[in-house]
């Protein structure tokens, strides 16, 4: 089991690691296959528990009104008819209930970046968050892509193993997960990993796109509208990935804004 303290989280040697993989794009997603290869380059003890169907944007939702169903695809590969969080819970409390506990959870590789406000929508980040909640050091991985272009999966596959090893060696605080975003460039053109803060997209980026179906009935898509004239700050995940770098963002489970707590205490007491 991962060695943990109140302050930091570290794992043992990579050859001893039990790695659990989850995602939100589903068990058939290309990014999941990429992450399986990444994990197996680090350890031979790799387990996969992923959604039966795509769950993008599921965030930390749970299946409370429908039963969970699980299919064993092979000895260490399972598909769950549920959300990414359901998958982590099923892995820890059912699939591996009587087995050695995972030392590391890897979530992804997501098709598209998970940065800025995306992290609160993302099922990829949510799976890593759930892993953190149950005491497993967790990393979310996403590959940025320009709409309409092919995904550069090779960038993540080539660069992630060494970065993951460096992170495991360094360790990170308990109650914190690591969110990694790889840029939409070839591996040779990618900048060095940079530790970043969570950025914020332009106001009004999230839009509703109205359409009309073949029967004349309206339907809608949710999408992003990017103001290309406004560069993101270089210290943020958005800014680093936009400039071709690899963003490494520690995210904490505690969402409390301490300064506002202090201010409101003065006003309300």
Steps between C-alpha positions, in 0.01 A plus 500: 500500500618856435701654780312804622543761767287791608712734291614314189404208280763274345496156346750219515721384212325492164545124462290447815217733401145386457350749255126552458383664176168678447369760254186676383521434125409135549656155484544515120665843490835537321633704791436211738715271287773765504483521878515122534826499304633785712410317821655174381825683425508583872364180658373156398221513760237703313122484550240676285149588620337742256148605395314278255393812309641850464452718808665828394382787717370267770706677767469329843152364437393169654245249374251522785180415311625219277680176592864459405585219262853378437649285224832318527675540165819323606682413821575861595266693272142596590223717354246664732163632388542816703699820546877543549447535875291181497793326332748604769262394776432166330872442452591569862195352673419209270757399239800544732314465828697191605813589305794730556382862495612714202813708559419742221196604298542633147198655328484566125644558259218742426430607143535876545648711775354532850606845617354806664133452585506171308630324809164530676317350201755232421436134570872439445591735784210366708636145486836628627319700766312191618824307511647774719197490729542126560870547571663408167756740347330603176594665171269619221645519148353683200619561144403835349361495147393760248138437388489323167857371522634160601607446860876484557484201735869430441590820686347376824622144446860609450519766771274376779701202637805704601284779641294257707817345641630844597173583672499171691854565616414852615166414663222749568275613781224281639158614381651616170489355150721578201341624176727471193417650161712433191507754215372447146851468354728211415706368791825644362347850492345487849643728765624378836246419774404806702318511831199726455192637669148440373411765244172664410349512152360813343156606623230355279714220352226245567227542240174336393493413129137462373426257214191365319456127439354330189149527647530871563544460875762707685795344681815645654872436545718646775838624380784747554565829325860614543611862478831448320604859555543453875803291604476309825746576783825305464474364855171320432421160352324673210796725426765229516314254276408778256872579464589134438607399850391221733289620791522330841235638736452383860128516584368476855182338625428785742320771299473743791616857426686588819521876446122524458450287812703752700320797343152357560585411859577865563177610331265238644628463856 
